[in-house]
Amino acid sequence: MENFDWKNLPFGYIKTDYNVRCFYKNGKWSDLEVSTSEYIDIHIAATGLHYGQEAFEGLKAYMGKDGKIRLFRWEENAKRLLFSAEGINMAQLPVDKFREAVYKVVSLNKKFIPPYGSGATLYIRPLLYGSGAEVGVKPAKEYTFIVFVTPVGPYFKGGIKPVNMLICRDYDRAAPKGTGVFKVGGNYAASLRAGMAAKEAGYASSIFLDAREKKYIDECGPANFFGIKDNTYITPKSESILNSITNMSLIEVAGSLGIKSERRQVPVEELSEFTETGACGTAAVISPIAKIFDPEKNKTYEYCKDGKPGPVTMKLYNRLVSIQYGDEPDDYGWISIVE
Ligand code: PLP
Ligand code: COI
């Protein structure tokens, strides 16, 4: 698309030409339908509206230097959607259907894929919700699956520019053994007050702690947390965080770069031992953290004192992004090409 300011795109919604949809009824999924409407017709008693039967995914299409369109680990998103659907008793969307929908919506909206080198990408948002009517609290019998796309810039302003984060002690996003491991809308509703409070205080995001003891780091708003010390990538293990596909990939990338990794509980005090910290996710990619403020202890943990991301963060970022754009060979089988 001409006259489009790709370099300054926010992480927001921009209308594209098409979205795709399919419907689950009488135990069967329909064929995919292509739509040009940004709206849906929804039953007033749909469980997605009342009882939070809704799950979504987020992945990206990257335009390579070679003009090829790449998807990153879409199968993992398809599997996580199955897991989320199971977690809140929704119909299971077959992986093949997910693939067909994602490929179709990307190829129909090719002109919205930001050019190589712009720093922007095409964000793909699949969503699944209970569309059948119920008034009692029970799972719907009918479901709707939609995939839309929108070109986006970096989630945290400045891309790889370090941001500040605020430890949240007033709210929890998810309970232990609750829905935190599923990518369901309710978790994001529960995170809004914390997110807004952090933003109003001038921080890019809140950092949630484990809800039971408030001792360990859970995650950074809509991204996982990592810290670096002694050439080791350390990321929280918790039963209330989303298992990030980016994080999982960074652990493998770290291994190939000779960086060790650990997935374990991360006590808040350990923040003083890290030499670098960051947030990672599809939307965030890697967002280095400059400062973390803990209001209870009135303590600020500082990284990147020179305003630049640390060396390990940069190595991981460069490697991951090079694979996603096809600048470096994909030794892992993570990339699929959309024709
Ligand atoms: N944590 C939360 C709560 C998220 O919403 C996301 C985004 O999907 C992530 C972490 C990062 O996950 P992924 O790397 O799979 O995008
Ligand atoms: C993602 O990283 O894909 C997310 O879903 C983050 C957020 C926009 C919810």
Short mmCIF file of C-alpha atoms and ligand atoms in Angstrom, two decimals:
data_model
loop_
_atom_site.label_atom_id
_atom_site.label_comp_id
_atom_site.label_asym_id
_atom_site.label_seq_id
_atom_site.Cartn_x
_atom_site.Cartn_y
_atom_site.Cartn_z
CA MET A 1 0.00 0.00 0.00
CA GLU A 2 1.34 3.37 -0.98
CA ASN A 3 1.38 6.45 1.26
CA PHE A 4 1.26 4.35 4.36
CA ASP A 5 3.45 5.38 7.30
CA TRP A 6 4.63 1.84 8.12
CA LYS A 7 7.49 3.03 10.32
CA ASN A 8 5.21 4.84 12.79
CA LEU A 9 2.43 2.28 13.11
CA PRO A 10 1.06 1.88 16.63
CA PHE A 11 0.03 -1.50 18.04
CA GLY A 12 -3.62 -0.96 17.20
CA TYR A 13 -6.47 -1.84 14.91
CA ILE A 14 -6.46 -0.86 11.25
CA LYS A 15 -9.20 -2.07 8.96
CA THR A 16 -8.10 -4.59 6.34
CA ASP A 17 -10.10 -6.03 3.46
CA TYR A 18 -11.10 -9.47 4.69
CA ASN A 19 -11.54 -11.69 7.72
CA VAL A 20 -12.48 -15.37 7.82
CA ARG A 21 -15.02 -17.17 9.97
CA CYS A 22 -16.42 -20.59 10.69
CA PHE A 23 -19.15 -21.89 12.91
CA TYR A 24 -19.63 -24.89 15.17
CA LYS A 25 -23.15 -26.28 15.32
CA ASN A 26 -24.62 -29.75 15.93
CA GLY A 27 -21.16 -31.06 16.75
CA LYS A 28 -19.60 -29.98 13.42
CA TRP A 29 -17.46 -27.12 12.13
CA SER A 30 -18.70 -25.36 8.98
CA ASP A 31 -16.53 -24.50 5.99
CA LEU A 32 -14.60 -21.24 6.21
CA GLU A 33 -16.42 -18.11 5.09
CA VAL A 34 -14.68 -14.97 3.89
CA SER A 35 -16.18 -11.72 5.11
CA THR A 36 -15.58 -8.05 4.32
CA SER A 37 -17.50 -6.88 7.39
CA GLU A 38 -15.81 -5.83 10.60
CA TYR A 39 -18.95 -6.73 12.53
CA ILE A 40 -20.58 -9.89 13.82
CA ASP A 41 -24.19 -10.69 14.50
CA ILE A 42 -24.34 -12.12 17.99
CA HIS A 43 -27.12 -13.66 20.07
CA ILE A 44 -27.98 -11.57 23.12
CA ALA A 45 -27.61 -14.66 25.34
CA ALA A 46 -24.31 -15.90 23.82
CA THR A 47 -22.07 -17.38 26.52
CA GLY A 48 -19.12 -15.42 25.13
CA LEU A 49 -20.86 -12.23 26.25
CA HIS A 50 -22.09 -13.37 29.65
CA TYR A 51 -19.83 -16.04 30.99
CA GLY A 52 -16.54 -15.23 29.34
CA GLN A 53 -16.39 -18.21 27.00
CA GLU A 54 -13.79 -16.59 24.78
CA ALA A 55 -10.20 -17.39 23.91
CA PHE A 56 -7.85 -15.82 21.40
CA GLU A 57 -4.41 -16.12 19.88
CA GLY A 58 -1.82 -13.74 18.52
CA LEU A 59 0.78 -14.46 15.85
CA LYS A 60 2.46 -12.50 13.09
CA ALA A 61 3.24 -12.62 9.39
CA TYR A 62 6.65 -11.23 8.44
CA MET A 63 7.63 -9.91 5.01
CA GLY A 64 11.13 -11.10 4.13
CA LYS A 65 13.82 -9.34 2.13
CA ASP A 66 13.14 -12.03 -0.49
CA GLY A 67 9.47 -10.99 -0.72
CA LYS A 68 8.31 -14.21 0.97
CA ILE A 69 5.65 -14.11 3.67
CA ARG A 70 6.63 -16.04 6.77
CA LEU A 71 4.58 -17.30 9.70
CA PHE A 72 6.35 -18.17 12.95
CA ARG A 73 5.34 -21.42 14.71
CA TRP A 74 1.64 -21.16 13.87
CA GLU A 75 1.11 -24.78 15.01
CA GLU A 76 1.98 -23.74 18.56
CA ASN A 77 -0.77 -21.12 18.47
CA ALA A 78 -3.21 -23.70 17.11
CA LYS A 79 -2.30 -26.09 19.93
CA ARG A 80 -2.57 -23.38 22.56
CA LEU A 81 -6.03 -22.47 21.28
CA LEU A 82 -7.05 -26.11 21.72
CA PHE A 83 -5.67 -25.99 25.26
CA SER A 84 -7.50 -22.71 26.05
CA ALA A 85 -10.74 -24.08 24.59
CA GLU A 86 -10.43 -27.14 26.79
CA GLY A 87 -9.73 -24.91 29.78
CA ILE A 88 -13.06 -23.10 29.51
CA ASN A 89 -15.11 -25.95 27.99
CA MET A 90 -15.39 -24.69 24.43
CA ALA A 91 -15.54 -26.70 21.20
CA GLN A 92 -12.15 -27.82 19.91
CA LEU A 93 -11.03 -26.22 16.69
CA PRO A 94 -9.05 -28.71 14.55
CA VAL A 95 -5.45 -27.66 13.83
CA ASP A 96 -6.10 -27.99 10.07
CA LYS A 97 -8.96 -25.53 10.27
CA PHE A 98 -6.76 -23.10 12.18
CA ARG A 99 -4.08 -23.44 9.50
CA GLU A 100 -6.53 -22.97 6.65
CA ALA A 101 -8.02 -19.85 8.28
CA VAL A 102 -4.67 -18.23 9.06
CA TYR A 103 -3.19 -18.90 5.61
CA LYS A 104 -6.34 -17.68 3.90
CA VAL A 105 -6.69 -14.44 5.84
CA VAL A 106 -3.01 -13.59 5.32
CA SER A 107 -3.05 -14.26 1.61
CA LEU A 108 -6.28 -12.30 1.14
CA ASN A 109 -4.78 -9.30 2.93
CA LYS A 110 -1.28 -9.37 1.41
CA LYS A 111 -1.29 -5.68 0.66
CA PHE A 112 -1.45 -4.92 4.39
CA ILE A 113 1.76 -6.78 5.24
CA PRO A 114 4.28 -4.12 6.24
CA PRO A 115 7.41 -4.05 4.06
CA TYR A 116 10.69 -5.61 5.16
CA GLY A 117 12.76 -3.18 7.20
CA SER A 118 9.82 -1.07 8.43
CA GLY A 119 9.83 -2.67 11.88
CA ALA A 120 6.10 -3.35 11.50
CA THR A 121 4.38 -6.70 10.95
CA LEU A 122 0.96 -8.12 10.19
CA TYR A 123 -0.61 -9.19 13.48
CA ILE A 124 -2.98 -12.14 13.16
CA ARG A 125 -5.74 -12.41 15.73
CA PRO A 126 -7.73 -15.68 15.85
CA LEU A 127 -10.61 -15.74 18.32
CA LEU A 128 -13.07 -18.38 19.45
CA TYR A 129 -16.18 -17.74 21.49
CA GLY A 130 -19.38 -19.33 22.67
CA SER A 131 -22.06 -18.01 20.33
CA GLY A 132 -24.87 -20.31 21.44
CA ALA A 133 -27.51 -18.96 23.83
CA GLU A 134 -27.57 -20.09 27.46
CA VAL A 135 -28.80 -18.34 30.56
CA GLY A 136 -27.73 -20.91 33.14
CA VAL A 137 -23.99 -21.05 33.71
CA LYS A 138 -22.95 -23.77 31.31
CA PRO A 139 -20.93 -24.14 28.12
CA ALA A 140 -22.60 -23.11 24.86
CA LYS A 141 -23.54 -25.68 22.24
CA GLU A 142 -22.48 -23.36 19.40
CA TYR A 143 -19.17 -21.59 18.76
CA THR A 144 -17.73 -19.07 16.34
CA PHE A 145 -14.14 -18.85 15.17
CA ILE A 146 -12.88 -15.69 13.47
CA VAL A 147 -9.46 -14.63 12.26
CA PHE A 148 -8.71 -11.03 11.41
CA VAL A 149 -5.43 -9.29 10.72
CA THR A 150 -4.11 -5.80 11.28
CA PRO A 151 -0.73 -4.21 10.55
CA VAL A 152 1.04 -3.27 13.78
CA GLY A 153 4.12 -1.55 15.11
CA PRO A 154 5.83 -2.60 18.36
CA TYR A 155 3.62 -3.20 21.42
CA PHE A 156 5.84 -1.26 23.78
CA LYS A 157 6.74 2.09 22.24
CA GLY A 158 10.21 2.35 20.79
CA GLY A 159 10.61 -1.30 19.77
CA ILE A 160 13.89 -2.44 21.29
CA LYS A 161 14.15 0.71 23.42
CA PRO A 162 14.18 -0.16 27.15
CA VAL A 163 10.99 0.53 29.12
CA ASN A 164 10.14 0.92 32.81
CA MET A 165 7.83 -1.43 34.68
CA LEU A 166 5.95 -1.35 37.97
CA ILE A 167 5.55 -4.30 40.30
CA CYS A 168 1.87 -4.78 40.97
CA ARG A 169 0.87 -5.68 44.52
CA ASP A 170 -2.73 -4.44 44.46
CA TYR A 171 -4.23 -6.78 41.88
CA ASP A 172 -3.81 -10.32 40.59
CA ARG A 173 -4.33 -11.31 36.99
CA ALA A 174 -5.06 -14.98 37.64
CA ALA A 175 -5.29 -17.38 40.55
CA PRO A 176 -3.10 -20.43 41.04
CA LYS A 177 -5.04 -23.27 39.39
CA GLY A 178 -7.25 -20.61 37.76
CA THR A 179 -7.28 -19.63 34.10
CA GLY A 180 -3.88 -17.90 33.88
CA VAL A 181 -2.40 -20.63 31.68
CA PHE A 182 -5.18 -20.22 29.11
CA LYS A 183 -5.31 -17.34 26.68
CA VAL A 184 -8.84 -16.37 27.62
CA GLY A 185 -10.37 -12.89 27.57
CA GLY A 186 -11.20 -12.95 31.29
CA ASN A 187 -7.50 -12.83 32.24
CA TYR A 188 -7.10 -9.64 30.26
CA ALA A 189 -10.19 -8.09 31.86
CA ALA A 190 -8.64 -8.95 35.23
CA SER A 191 -5.37 -7.28 34.22
CA LEU A 192 -6.85 -3.95 33.08
CA ARG A 193 -6.86 -2.09 36.41
CA ALA A 194 -3.23 -3.03 37.06
CA GLY A 195 -2.24 -2.07 33.52
CA MET A 196 -3.99 1.29 33.68
CA ALA A 197 -2.52 2.06 37.12
CA ALA A 198 0.98 1.35 35.77
CA LYS A 199 0.40 3.53 32.71
CA GLU A 200 -1.01 6.40 34.79
CA ALA A 201 2.12 6.26 36.95
CA GLY A 202 4.27 6.48 33.79
CA TYR A 203 5.25 2.81 33.38
CA ALA A 204 4.95 0.73 30.22
CA SER A 205 3.43 -2.21 32.08
CA SER A 206 2.76 -3.82 35.43
CA ILE A 207 4.60 -6.92 36.57
CA PHE A 208 2.31 -9.44 38.22
CA LEU A 209 3.51 -11.52 41.17
CA ASP A 210 2.35 -14.99 42.13
CA ALA A 211 -1.13 -14.56 43.60
CA ARG A 212 -0.63 -16.95 46.52
CA GLU A 213 2.44 -15.49 48.22
CA LYS A 214 3.37 -12.35 46.29
CA LYS A 215 6.94 -13.57 46.49
CA TYR A 216 7.72 -14.63 42.95
CA ILE A 217 7.53 -12.92 39.57
CA ASP A 218 4.73 -14.12 37.33
CA GLU A 219 4.70 -12.08 34.13
CA CYS A 220 4.78 -8.60 32.61
CA GLY A 221 1.23 -7.69 31.59
CA PRO A 222 0.82 -9.32 28.17
CA ALA A 223 4.33 -10.77 28.00
CA ASN A 224 6.55 -13.22 29.89
CA PHE A 225 9.47 -12.05 32.03
CA PHE A 226 13.13 -13.01 31.80
CA GLY A 227 16.27 -12.02 33.66
CA ILE A 228 19.90 -12.57 32.75
CA LYS A 229 22.74 -13.35 35.12
CA ASP A 230 25.95 -15.39 34.76
CA ASN A 231 25.31 -15.95 31.06
CA THR A 232 22.00 -17.62 31.99
CA TYR A 233 18.49 -16.82 30.74
CA ILE A 234 16.12 -17.22 33.69
CA THR A 235 12.35 -17.19 33.27
CA PRO A 236 9.55 -17.85 35.79
CA LYS A 237 7.87 -21.17 36.19
CA SER A 238 4.34 -20.58 37.43
CA GLU A 239 0.94 -22.21 37.23
CA SER A 240 -0.76 -18.90 36.51
CA ILE A 241 1.12 -17.49 33.50
CA LEU A 242 0.65 -17.95 29.80
CA ASN A 243 3.22 -20.24 28.26
CA SER A 244 4.74 -17.87 25.76
CA ILE A 245 5.80 -19.28 22.41
CA THR A 246 8.37 -16.49 22.12
CA ASN A 247 9.83 -17.41 25.51
CA MET A 248 9.95 -21.10 24.58
CA SER A 249 11.77 -20.13 21.36
CA LEU A 250 14.21 -17.84 23.16
CA ILE A 251 15.23 -20.72 25.42
CA GLU A 252 16.18 -22.72 22.32
CA VAL A 253 17.87 -19.76 20.68
CA ALA A 254 19.82 -19.14 23.90
CA GLY A 255 21.07 -22.74 23.81
CA SER A 256 22.35 -22.32 20.26
CA LEU A 257 24.19 -19.13 21.31
CA GLY A 258 25.90 -20.81 24.26
CA ILE A 259 23.63 -19.12 26.82
CA LYS A 260 22.29 -21.40 29.55
CA SER A 261 18.66 -21.26 30.59
CA GLU A 262 16.56 -21.99 33.67
CA ARG A 263 12.80 -22.09 34.08
CA ARG A 264 12.06 -21.85 37.78
CA GLN A 265 10.47 -19.63 40.41
CA VAL A 266 12.04 -16.18 40.40
CA PRO A 267 11.87 -14.39 43.78
CA VAL A 268 11.38 -10.60 43.60
CA GLU A 269 14.69 -10.08 45.47
CA GLU A 270 16.54 -11.77 42.64
CA LEU A 271 15.83 -8.66 40.55
CA SER A 272 18.88 -7.12 42.23
CA GLU A 273 21.10 -9.91 40.89
CA PHE A 274 20.14 -9.70 37.22
CA THR A 275 22.34 -7.73 34.85
CA GLU A 276 19.54 -7.53 32.24
CA THR A 277 15.78 -8.07 32.31
CA GLY A 278 13.14 -8.07 29.62
CA ALA A 279 9.60 -8.89 28.56
CA CYS A 280 8.95 -11.25 25.67
CA GLY A 281 5.93 -12.16 23.58
CA THR A 282 4.58 -12.04 20.04
CA ALA A 283 3.40 -8.45 20.38
CA ALA A 284 6.29 -7.31 22.58
CA VAL A 285 8.97 -9.38 20.71
CA ILE A 286 11.66 -8.57 23.29
CA SER A 287 11.21 -5.41 25.24
CA PRO A 288 14.25 -4.72 27.41
CA ILE A 289 13.45 -3.34 30.86
CA ALA A 290 15.41 -0.30 32.07
CA LYS A 291 13.88 0.04 35.55
CA ILE A 292 11.53 -1.92 37.76
CA PHE A 293 9.94 -0.13 40.71
CA ASP A 294 8.62 -2.04 43.72
CA PRO A 295 6.24 0.32 45.58
CA GLU A 296 6.06 -1.83 48.72
CA LYS A 297 9.81 -1.76 49.25
CA ASN A 298 10.19 1.69 47.65
CA LYS A 299 13.00 0.15 45.65
CA THR A 300 14.07 0.64 42.05
CA TYR A 301 16.00 -2.05 40.22
CA GLU A 302 18.01 -0.59 37.37
CA TYR A 303 19.32 -2.16 34.19
CA CYS A 304 20.56 -0.59 30.95
CA LYS A 305 21.97 2.46 32.75
CA ASP A 306 23.26 3.80 29.43
CA GLY A 307 19.73 3.62 27.99
CA LYS A 308 20.66 0.71 25.74
CA PRO A 309 19.58 -2.94 25.86
CA GLY A 310 22.14 -5.32 27.38
CA PRO A 311 24.38 -7.54 25.22
CA VAL A 312 22.64 -10.86 25.94
CA THR A 313 19.21 -9.36 25.25
CA MET A 314 20.50 -7.96 21.95
CA LYS A 315 22.04 -11.29 20.91
CA LEU A 316 18.76 -13.11 21.61
CA TYR A 317 16.67 -10.45 19.91
CA ASN A 318 18.81 -10.33 16.78
CA ARG A 319 18.81 -14.08 16.39
CA LEU A 320 15.07 -14.49 16.91
CA VAL A 321 14.10 -11.64 14.62
CA SER A 322 16.52 -12.83 11.90
CA ILE A 323 14.83 -16.22 11.91
CA GLN A 324 11.36 -14.64 11.81
CA TYR A 325 12.21 -12.46 8.80
CA GLY A 326 14.21 -15.16 7.04
CA ASP A 327 17.52 -13.29 7.29
CA GLU A 328 19.13 -16.33 8.91
CA PRO A 329 18.36 -19.97 8.18
CA ASP A 330 15.65 -21.56 10.29
CA ASP A 331 17.32 -24.63 11.77
CA TYR A 332 14.28 -25.43 13.87
CA GLY A 333 11.43 -25.81 11.37
CA TRP A 334 9.67 -22.80 12.92
CA ILE A 335 8.91 -20.97 9.69
CA SER A 336 6.10 -21.61 7.20
CA ILE A 337 5.77 -19.72 3.94
CA VAL A 338 2.39 -18.36 2.85
CA GLU A 339 2.02 -18.31 -0.91
N1 PLP B 1 1.77 -13.59 28.47
C1 PLP B 1 0.57 -13.08 28.17
C2 PLP B 1 -0.38 -12.82 29.27
C3 PLP B 1 0.24 -12.82 26.81
O1 PLP B 1 -0.93 -12.29 26.50
C4 PLP B 1 1.17 -13.11 25.81
C5 PLP B 1 0.84 -12.91 24.42
O2 PLP B 1 0.45 -13.78 23.71
C6 PLP B 1 2.41 -13.65 26.18
C7 PLP B 1 2.68 -13.86 27.51
C8 PLP B 1 3.43 -14.00 25.15
O3 PLP B 1 3.09 -15.18 24.50
P1 PLP B 1 3.54 -15.49 23.02
O4 PLP B 1 5.02 -15.40 23.00
O5 PLP B 1 3.07 -16.85 22.75
O6 PLP B 1 2.92 -14.47 22.18
C1 COI B 2 0.45 -11.18 21.90
O1 COI B 2 1.61 -11.00 22.22
O2 COI B 2 0.13 -11.74 20.84
C2 COI B 2 -0.64 -10.77 22.75
O3 COI B 2 -1.65 -11.39 22.70
C3 COI B 2 -0.45 -9.62 23.61
C4 COI B 2 -1.63 -8.71 23.78
C5 COI B 2 -1.88 -7.78 22.66
C6 COI B 2 -2.84 -9.34 24.34
#
